[in-house]
Amino acid sequence: MQGGLFTSAVLHSILEKMNLKMSMMSLAGRVATALVLSATLAFSAEDRSVDWSDLVDPSVQTYEDPFEDLNYQQIESLRTIVRNRELLNDPTLNEARMADSAAKINTALEELAEDGIDADWLIDQRWIVADRRKKAATAANPNLDGQTVTLAGYAIPAPLEADGTAVVYLVPERGMCSHTPPPNANQMIRARVGGDWSPSTMHEPVRLTGKLSIEETNHTFRVVDGNVPMSSSYVLEVSQTETMQDLMTGTSTTNDWAESVADNILAAGHRKTGGVRASE
């Protein structure tokens, strides 16, 4: 069973790196900023704005990952070793299959050894690396717990809570959870929205202000084409909602943000012609 667990816990994660990077690609740049933040962030009452990079816990973002630089063939060789070692533990396996599995294991070990890779050591590292990756993807910034913050993003409507409170999920990029996978838990906020506002469209641009708390939540509900697991490290008790219409008629700063959102949406719809600006 260890081989199967290894494949699902670590190798599956590596082989699915494209999916991981879809949610991590933009985060990489934001994490670079987060890593240089002071250990004690201070948010004054006058400036409550935070960026998505502020949400991650910078202390767990840098770690040693011996699998990161492996190429596809090396990963496949590791998979071959794990899979066939598991087969050799099957008492119903006939001698021919056992010989075949043993030969595949030896070949894979030799190929990795030629590349200077200790396969057995890597396999022993699987749970350590899996734990590091999980922490990097879920750990919230303790300096934000209990703070009143303002954060801009895209709202995804969610089912009401048991007490009738409206809920949205705020994500950093348009299309997440529908056209692309959900972001990491520390890059998604479950927001409890008071008042009459609710998103008029999926991924409506919005800026929310409220008390942010570190609280792990896990819910699954239908988003566009099917059920999506929504895991978040934060809950926001919303006290103020600013929509695109509000922001376009606001200050110069909020106007700039609203126009940049409009530019991104328009450009996404005109990729064949190179995109257009909102001012055009």
XYZ file of N, CA and C in Angstrom, residues 52 55-57 134-142 144-145 169-170 183-190 212-218 230-236:
117
model
N -3.158 39.567 -2.173
C -3.278 38.119 -2.019
C -1.990 37.499 -1.499
N -1.688 36.894 2.262
C -2.481 35.859 2.928
C -1.684 34.611 3.280
N -0.606 34.365 2.555
C 0.166 33.147 2.825
C 1.053 33.348 4.032
N 1.387 32.257 4.697
C 2.345 32.295 5.793
C 3.742 32.200 5.189
N 1.732 20.672 1.551
C 0.417 20.960 2.132
C 0.466 22.213 2.993
N 1.516 22.343 3.807
C 1.647 23.523 4.654
C 1.773 24.788 3.817
N 2.569 24.729 2.747
C 2.756 25.906 1.899
C 1.449 26.337 1.248
N 0.591 25.366 0.941
C -0.658 25.659 0.241
C -1.801 26.047 1.170
N -1.684 25.726 2.457
C -2.811 25.947 3.360
C -2.516 26.908 4.512
N -1.254 27.073 4.878
C -0.925 27.882 6.055
C -1.285 29.344 5.837
N -2.052 29.895 6.768
C -2.486 31.292 6.696
C -1.528 32.180 7.484
N -1.530 33.451 7.133
C -0.654 34.423 7.791
C -1.209 34.768 9.177
N -0.538 34.373 10.250
C -1.078 34.614 11.600
C -1.206 36.098 11.934
N -2.562 38.306 10.214
C -3.824 38.851 9.707
C -5.035 38.392 10.510
N -4.825 37.434 11.385
C -5.947 36.878 12.136
C -6.596 37.947 13.017
N -17.312 33.078 -2.253
C -15.893 32.774 -2.155
C -15.147 33.796 -2.990
N -14.152 34.425 -2.398
C -13.336 35.411 -3.097
C -12.047 34.733 -3.550
N -7.996 27.628 -6.261
C -6.676 28.010 -5.755
C -6.371 27.282 -4.458
N -5.150 27.449 -3.974
C -4.799 26.876 -2.680
C -5.693 27.460 -1.593
N -5.811 26.734 -0.496
C -6.717 27.161 0.578
C -6.347 28.528 1.133
N -5.045 28.859 1.148
C -4.658 30.168 1.666
C -4.712 31.247 0.582
N -5.329 30.907 -0.545
C -5.564 31.874 -1.617
C -7.045 31.918 -1.991
N -7.886 31.543 -1.051
C -9.328 31.611 -1.246
C -9.977 31.979 0.090
N -10.955 32.877 0.034
C -11.612 33.352 1.256
C -13.100 33.038 1.209
N -13.584 32.414 2.269
C -15.026 32.228 2.439
C -15.559 33.486 3.111
N -11.182 39.606 9.194
C -10.623 38.371 8.642
C -10.184 37.456 9.776
N -10.604 36.200 9.705
C -10.223 35.226 10.731
C -9.638 33.992 10.068
N -8.631 33.433 10.706
C -8.080 32.165 10.227
C -9.002 31.047 10.704
N -9.627 30.398 9.760
C -10.577 29.320 10.071
C -10.671 28.404 8.864
N -10.323 27.174 9.052
C -10.354 26.205 7.947
C -11.791 25.757 7.687
N -12.219 25.865 6.435
C -13.548 25.387 6.038
C -13.421 24.540 4.782
N -14.300 23.562 4.678
C -14.322 22.679 3.508
C -15.770 22.428 3.105
N -14.382 23.218 -2.201
C -13.909 24.565 -1.901
C -13.306 24.560 -0.497
N -11.993 24.605 -0.434
C -11.290 24.600 0.844
C -10.632 25.956 1.058
N -10.906 26.559 2.199
C -10.377 27.890 2.492
C -9.762 27.926 3.881
N -8.700 28.722 4.014
C -8.048 28.901 5.314
C -8.566 30.122 6.057
N -9.426 30.909 5.408
C -9.909 32.158 5.994
C -11.426 32.276 5.908
N -11.987 33.010 6.869
C -13.383 33.446 6.817
C -13.390 34.963 6.995
N -14.134 35.648 6.140
C -14.242 37.103 6.216
C -15.670 37.485 6.570
